[in-house]
Amino acid sequence: MKQNNILVVVVAYNSMRWAERCYSSLRTSSVPCDILMIDNGSTDGTQEYIRKNYPEVEVVETGSNLGFGRANNIGLQRVLDEGYDYCYLLNQDAWVFQDTLNLLIETHQK
C-alpha cells in the first residue's frame, strides 16, 4: 500500500548475507520510501528474516525463481498501479547512502 512517493524494489534470492546492510540502509534514508521485496524462491530463510526484522518491507513470494527481469516487472507494475512518482531498483547485494534517494530526486527535478 502506497505511503510515500517512491517505491524501492529489491529482487531477492537467498540474500541473507546481504539483507541487513541492504534493508538497514533503506531504513536510514533521508527520503522515506516504501520497500517491496520480490522473493524469487529463496531457501535460506530470507523471507522470514525480512518479515521479522524489517516489518515495514512488503514481501511478495513468487514461489519459484522467475528471474531478475520478471521479478522486477512485478515491482514496476506496482509502481504504475499505485501511482508512485519514483521507483528505485536496488540489487539485493547493494545499499544506499543516507542521501542517495534525495540526490537522485533532486537531479531528476533539475
Coordinates of N, CA, C and O in Angstrom, one line a residue:
M1 N 0.8 -1.2 0.0 CA 0.0 0.0 0.0 C 0.9 1.3 0.0 O 1.8 1.4 0.8
K2 N 0.6 2.2 -0.9 CA 1.4 3.4 -1.0 C 1.3 4.3 0.2 O 0.2 4.7 0.6
Q3 N 2.5 4.6 0.7 CA 2.6 5.6 1.8 C 3.4 6.8 1.4 O 3.2 7.9 1.9
N4 N 4.4 6.5 0.6 CA 5.4 7.5 0.2 C 5.3 7.6 -1.3 O 4.6 6.9 -2.0
N5 N 6.2 8.5 -1.9 CA 6.1 8.7 -3.4 C 7.2 7.9 -4.1 O 7.3 8.1 -5.3
I6 N 8.0 7.1 -3.4 CA 9.0 6.3 -4.0 C 8.9 4.9 -3.5 O 8.7 4.6 -2.3
L7 N 9.0 4.0 -4.5 CA 9.0 2.5 -4.2 C 10.3 2.0 -4.5 O 10.8 2.1 -5.6
V8 N 11.0 1.4 -3.5 CA 12.2 0.7 -3.8 C 11.9 -0.8 -3.9 O 11.3 -1.4 -3.1
V9 N 12.3 -1.4 -5.1 CA 12.1 -2.8 -5.4 C 13.4 -3.5 -5.2 O 14.4 -3.2 -5.9
V10 N 13.4 -4.6 -4.4 CA 14.6 -5.4 -4.3 C 14.2 -6.8 -4.6 O 13.3 -7.4 -4.0
V11 N 14.8 -7.4 -5.7 CA 14.6 -8.8 -6.0 C 15.6 -9.6 -5.2 O 16.8 -9.3 -5.2
A12 N 15.1 -10.6 -4.5 CA 15.9 -11.4 -3.6 C 15.9 -12.9 -4.0 O 14.8 -13.4 -4.3
Y13 N 17.0 -13.5 -3.9 CA 17.1 -14.9 -4.0 C 18.3 -15.3 -3.0 O 19.4 -15.0 -3.3
N14 N 17.9 -16.0 -1.9 CA 18.9 -16.4 -1.0 C 19.9 -15.3 -0.6 O 21.1 -15.4 -0.7
S15 N 19.3 -14.2 -0.1 CA 20.1 -13.0 0.1 C 20.4 -12.7 1.6 O 20.7 -11.6 1.9
M16 N 20.4 -13.7 2.4 CA 20.6 -13.5 3.9 C 21.9 -12.8 4.1 O 22.0 -11.9 5.0
R17 N 23.0 -13.1 3.4 CA 24.3 -12.5 3.7 C 24.3 -11.0 3.5 O 25.2 -10.3 4.0
W18 N 23.4 -10.5 2.7 CA 23.4 -9.0 2.3 C 22.2 -8.3 3.0 O 22.2 -7.1 2.9
A19 N 21.3 -9.0 3.5 CA 20.0 -8.4 3.9 C 20.1 -7.3 4.9 O 19.5 -6.2 4.7
E20 N 20.9 -7.4 5.9 CA 21.0 -6.4 6.9 C 21.5 -5.1 6.4 O 20.9 -4.0 6.6
R21 N 22.6 -5.2 5.6 CA 23.1 -3.9 5.1 C 22.2 -3.3 4.1 O 22.0 -2.1 4.1
C22 N 21.6 -4.1 3.2 CA 20.7 -3.5 2.2 C 19.5 -2.8 2.8 O 19.2 -1.7 2.6
Y23 N 18.7 -3.5 3.7 CA 17.5 -3.0 4.2 C 17.7 -2.0 5.3 O 16.9 -1.0 5.4
S24 N 18.8 -2.1 6.1 CA 19.1 -1.1 7.1 C 19.4 0.2 6.4 O 19.1 1.3 6.9
S25 N 20.1 0.2 5.3 CA 20.4 1.4 4.6 C 19.1 2.1 4.1 O 19.1 3.4 4.2
L26 N 18.2 1.4 3.7 CA 16.9 2.0 3.3 C 16.1 2.6 4.5 O 15.5 3.6 4.4
R27 N 16.3 1.9 5.6 CA 15.6 2.4 6.8 C 16.1 3.7 7.2 O 15.4 4.5 7.8
T28 N 17.4 4.0 7.0 CA 18.0 5.3 7.4 C 18.1 6.3 6.3 O 18.7 7.3 6.4
S29 N 17.4 6.1 5.2 CA 17.4 7.0 4.1 C 16.8 8.3 4.5 O 15.8 8.3 5.3
S30 N 17.3 9.4 4.1 CA 16.7 10.8 4.4 C 15.4 11.0 3.7 O 14.6 11.8 4.1
V31 N 15.1 10.2 2.7 CA 13.8 10.2 2.0 C 13.0 9.0 2.3 O 13.5 7.9 2.1
P32 N 11.9 9.1 3.0 CA 11.1 7.9 3.3 C 10.7 7.2 2.0 O 10.4 7.9 1.0
C33 N 10.7 5.9 2.1 CA 10.3 5.1 0.9 C 9.6 3.9 1.3 O 9.7 3.4 2.4
D34 N 8.8 3.4 0.4 CA 8.1 2.1 0.6 C 9.1 1.1 0.0 O 9.8 1.4 -1.0
I35 N 9.1 -0.1 0.6 CA 10.1 -1.1 0.1 C 9.3 -2.4 -0.2 O 8.5 -2.8 0.6
L36 N 9.6 -2.9 -1.4 CA 8.9 -4.1 -1.9 C 10.0 -5.1 -2.2 O 10.9 -4.9 -3.0
M37 N 10.0 -6.2 -1.5 CA 11.0 -7.3 -1.8 C 10.2 -8.4 -2.6 O 9.2 -8.9 -2.1
I38 N 10.7 -8.7 -3.7 CA 10.2 -9.8 -4.5 C 11.1 -11.0 -4.3 O 12.3 -10.9 -4.7
D39 N 10.6 -12.0 -3.6 CA 11.4 -13.1 -3.3 C 11.3 -14.2 -4.4 O 10.2 -14.7 -4.7
N40 N 12.4 -14.5 -5.0 CA 12.4 -15.5 -6.1 C 12.6 -16.9 -5.7 O 13.4 -17.6 -6.2
G41 N 11.9 -17.3 -4.6 CA 12.0 -18.7 -4.2 C 13.2 -19.0 -3.3 O 13.8 -20.1 -3.3
S42 N 13.6 -18.1 -2.4 CA 14.7 -18.3 -1.5 C 14.5 -19.5 -0.6 O 13.4 -19.8 -0.2
T43 N 15.6 -20.2 -0.3 CA 15.5 -21.4 0.5 C 16.4 -21.2 1.8 O 16.6 -22.2 2.5
D44 N 16.9 -20.0 2.0 CA 17.8 -19.8 3.1 C 17.2 -19.0 4.3 O 17.8 -18.5 5.2
G45 N 15.8 -18.8 4.2 CA 15.1 -18.1 5.3 C 15.1 -16.6 5.1 O 14.7 -15.9 6.0
T46 N 15.4 -16.1 3.9 CA 15.4 -14.7 3.7 C 14.0 -14.1 4.0 O 13.9 -13.1 4.7
Q47 N 13.0 -14.7 3.5 CA 11.6 -14.2 3.7 C 11.3 -14.0 5.2 O 10.8 -12.9 5.6
E48 N 11.5 -15.0 6.0 CA 11.2 -14.9 7.4 C 12.1 -13.9 8.1 O 11.6 -13.1 9.0
Y49 N 13.3 -13.8 7.8 CA 14.2 -12.8 8.4 C 13.7 -11.4 8.1 O 13.7 -10.5 9.0
I50 N 13.4 -11.1 6.9 CA 12.9 -9.8 6.5 C 11.6 -9.5 7.2 O 11.4 -8.4 7.8
R51 N 10.7 -10.4 7.2 CA 9.4 -10.1 7.9 C 9.6 -9.9 9.4 O 8.9 -9.0 10.0
K52 N 10.5 -10.6 10.0 CA 10.7 -10.4 11.5 C 11.5 -9.1 11.8 O 11.2 -8.4 12.7
N53 N 12.5 -8.8 11.0 CA 13.4 -7.7 11.3 C 13.2 -6.4 10.6 O 13.6 -5.4 11.0
Y54 N 12.4 -6.5 9.5 CA 12.1 -5.3 8.7 C 10.6 -5.3 8.4 O 10.2 -5.5 7.2
P55 N 9.7 -5.2 9.4 CA 8.3 -5.3 9.1 C 7.7 -4.3 8.2 O 6.6 -4.5 7.7
E56 N 8.4 -3.2 8.0 CA 8.0 -2.2 7.0 C 8.2 -2.6 5.6 O 7.6 -2.0 4.7
V57 N 8.9 -3.7 5.3 CA 9.1 -4.2 4.0 C 8.0 -5.1 3.6 O 7.7 -6.1 4.3
E58 N 7.4 -4.9 2.5 CA 6.4 -5.8 2.0 C 7.1 -6.9 1.2 O 7.9 -6.6 0.3
V59 N 6.8 -8.1 1.5 CA 7.4 -9.3 0.9 C 6.4 -10.0 0.0 O 5.3 -10.3 0.4
V60 N 6.8 -10.1 -1.3 CA 6.0 -10.9 -2.2 C 6.8 -12.1 -2.6 O 7.9 -12.0 -3.1
E61 N 6.2 -13.3 -2.3 CA 6.9 -14.6 -2.6 C 6.4 -15.1 -4.0 O 5.2 -15.3 -4.1
T62 N 7.3 -15.3 -4.9 CA 6.8 -15.7 -6.2 C 6.6 -17.3 -6.3 O 6.0 -17.8 -7.1
G63 N 7.2 -18.0 -5.3 CA 7.1 -19.4 -5.3 C 8.1 -20.1 -6.1 O 8.3 -21.3 -6.0
S64 N 8.8 -19.4 -7.0 CA 9.8 -20.0 -7.8 C 10.7 -18.9 -8.3 O 10.4 -17.7 -8.1
N65 N 11.8 -19.2 -9.0 CA 12.7 -18.2 -9.5 C 12.3 -17.8 -10.8 O 12.5 -18.5 -11.8
L66 N 11.6 -16.6 -10.9 CA 11.1 -16.1 -12.1 C 12.2 -15.4 -13.0 O 12.0 -15.1 -14.1
G67 N 13.4 -15.2 -12.3 CA 14.4 -14.5 -13.0 C 14.4 -13.0 -12.6 O 13.3 -12.5 -12.1
F68 N 15.5 -12.3 -12.7 CA 15.6 -10.9 -12.3 C 14.7 -10.0 -13.0 O 14.0 -9.2 -12.4
G69 N 14.6 -10.1 -14.3 CA 13.7 -9.2 -15.1 C 12.3 -9.4 -14.7 O 11.6 -8.4 -14.5
R70 N 11.7 -10.6 -14.8 CA 10.3 -10.8 -14.5 C 10.0 -10.4 -13.1 O 8.9 -9.8 -12.8
A71 N 10.9 -10.6 -12.1 CA 10.6 -10.3 -10.7 C 10.5 -8.7 -10.6 O 9.7 -8.2 -9.9
N72 N 11.5 -8.0 -11.3 CA 11.4 -6.6 -11.2 C 10.1 -6.0 -11.9 O 9.6 -5.0 -11.4
N73 N 9.6 -6.7 -12.9 CA 8.4 -6.3 -13.5 C 7.2 -6.3 -12.6 O 6.3 -5.5 -12.7
I74 N 7.2 -7.2 -11.6 CA 6.2 -7.2 -10.6 C 6.2 -5.9 -9.8 O 5.2 -5.3 -9.6
G75 N 7.4 -5.5 -9.4 CA 7.5 -4.2 -8.7 C 7.2 -3.0 -9.6 O 6.5 -2.1 -9.1
L76 N 7.6 -3.0 -10.8 CA 7.3 -1.9 -11.7 C 5.8 -1.8 -12.0 O 5.3 -0.7 -12.1
Q77 N 5.1 -2.9 -12.0 CA 3.7 -2.9 -12.2 C 3.0 -2.3 -11.0 O 2.1 -1.5 -11.1
R78 N 3.6 -2.5 -9.8 CA 3.0 -1.9 -8.6 C 3.2 -0.4 -8.6 O 2.3 0.3 -8.2
V79 N 4.3 0.0 -9.1 CA 4.6 1.5 -9.2 C 3.5 2.1 -10.1 O 2.9 3.1 -9.8
L80 N 3.2 1.5 -11.2 CA 2.2 2.0 -12.1 C 0.8 2.0 -11.5 O 0.0 2.9 -11.6
D81 N 0.5 0.8 -11.0 CA -0.9 0.6 -10.4 C -1.2 1.6 -9.2 O -2.3 2.0 -9.1
E82 N -0.2 1.9 -8.4 CA -0.4 2.6 -7.2 C 0.0 4.1 -7.4 O -0.1 4.9 -6.4
G83 N 0.5 4.5 -8.5 CA 0.8 5.9 -8.8 C 2.0 6.5 -8.1 O 2.0 7.7 -7.8
Y84 N 3.0 5.7 -7.9 CA 4.2 6.2 -7.3 C 4.9 7.2 -8.3 O 4.8 7.0 -9.5
D85 N 5.6 8.2 -7.7 CA 6.3 9.1 -8.6 C 7.6 8.6 -9.0 O 8.1 8.9 -10.1
Y86 N 8.2 7.7 -8.2 CA 9.6 7.2 -8.5 C 9.7 5.7 -8.1 O 9.0 5.3 -7.2
C87 N 10.6 5.1 -8.8 CA 10.9 3.7 -8.5 C 12.4 3.5 -8.5 O 13.1 4.1 -9.4
Y88 N 12.9 2.8 -7.5 CA 14.4 2.6 -7.5 C 14.6 1.1 -7.4 O 14.1 0.4 -6.5
L89 N 15.2 0.5 -8.4 CA 15.5 -0.9 -8.4 C 16.9 -1.1 -7.7 O 17.9 -0.6 -8.2
L90 N 16.9 -1.8 -6.6 CA 18.1 -1.9 -5.8 C 18.4 -3.4 -5.8 O 17.6 -4.3 -5.4
N91 N 19.6 -3.7 -6.2 CA 20.1 -5.1 -6.1 C 20.2 -5.6 -4.7 O 20.5 -4.8 -3.8
Q92 N 20.0 -6.9 -4.4 CA 20.0 -7.4 -3.1 C 21.3 -7.3 -2.4 O 21.4 -7.3 -1.1
D93 N 22.4 -7.2 -3.1 CA 23.7 -7.1 -2.5 C 24.3 -5.6 -2.6 O 25.5 -5.4 -2.4
A94 N 23.4 -4.7 -2.7 CA 23.7 -3.3 -2.7 C 23.0 -2.5 -1.6 O 22.2 -3.1 -0.9
W95 N 23.4 -1.3 -1.4 CA 22.8 -0.5 -0.3 C 22.9 1.0 -0.8 O 23.5 1.3 -1.8
V96 N 22.1 1.8 -0.1 CA 22.1 3.3 -0.4 C 22.8 4.0 0.8 O 22.8 3.6 1.9
F97 N 23.3 5.2 0.4 CA 23.7 6.1 1.5 C 22.5 6.9 1.9 O 21.5 6.9 1.2
Q98 N 22.7 7.6 3.0 CA 21.5 8.3 3.6 C 20.9 9.3 2.6 O 19.7 9.5 2.6
D99 N 21.7 9.9 1.8 CA 21.2 10.9 0.8 C 21.1 10.5 -0.6 O 20.7 11.3 -1.5
T100 N 21.2 9.2 -0.9 CA 21.2 8.7 -2.2 C 19.8 9.0 -2.9 O 19.8 9.6 -4.0
L101 N 18.7 8.6 -2.3 CA 17.4 8.9 -2.9 C 17.2 10.4 -3.1 O 16.6 10.8 -4.1
N102 N 17.5 11.2 -2.1 CA 17.4 12.6 -2.2 C 18.1 13.2 -3.4 O 17.6 14.0 -4.2
L103 N 19.4 12.8 -3.5 CA 20.2 13.3 -4.6 C 19.6 12.9 -6.0 O 19.6 13.6 -7.0
L104 N 19.1 11.6 -6.1 CA 18.5 11.2 -7.4 C 17.3 12.0 -7.7 O 17.1 12.4 -8.8
I105 N 16.4 12.2 -6.7 CA 15.2 13.0 -6.9 C 15.6 14.5 -7.3 O 15.0 15.0 -8.2
E106 N 16.5 15.1 -6.6 CA 16.9 16.4 -6.9 C 17.5 16.5 -8.3 O 17.2 17.5 -9.0
T107 N 18.3 15.6 -8.7 CA 18.8 15.6 -10.1 C 17.7 15.4 -11.1 O 17.7 16.2 -12.1
H108 N 16.8 14.6 -10.9 CA 15.7 14.4 -11.8 C 14.9 15.7 -11.9 O 14.5 16.1 -13.0
Q109 N 14.6 16.4 -10.8 CA 13.8 17.6 -10.8 C 14.5 18.8 -11.5 O 13.9 19.6 -12.0
K110 N 15.8 18.7 -11.5 CA 16.6 19.8 -12.3 C 16.4 19.6 -13.7 O 16.5 20.4 -14.5

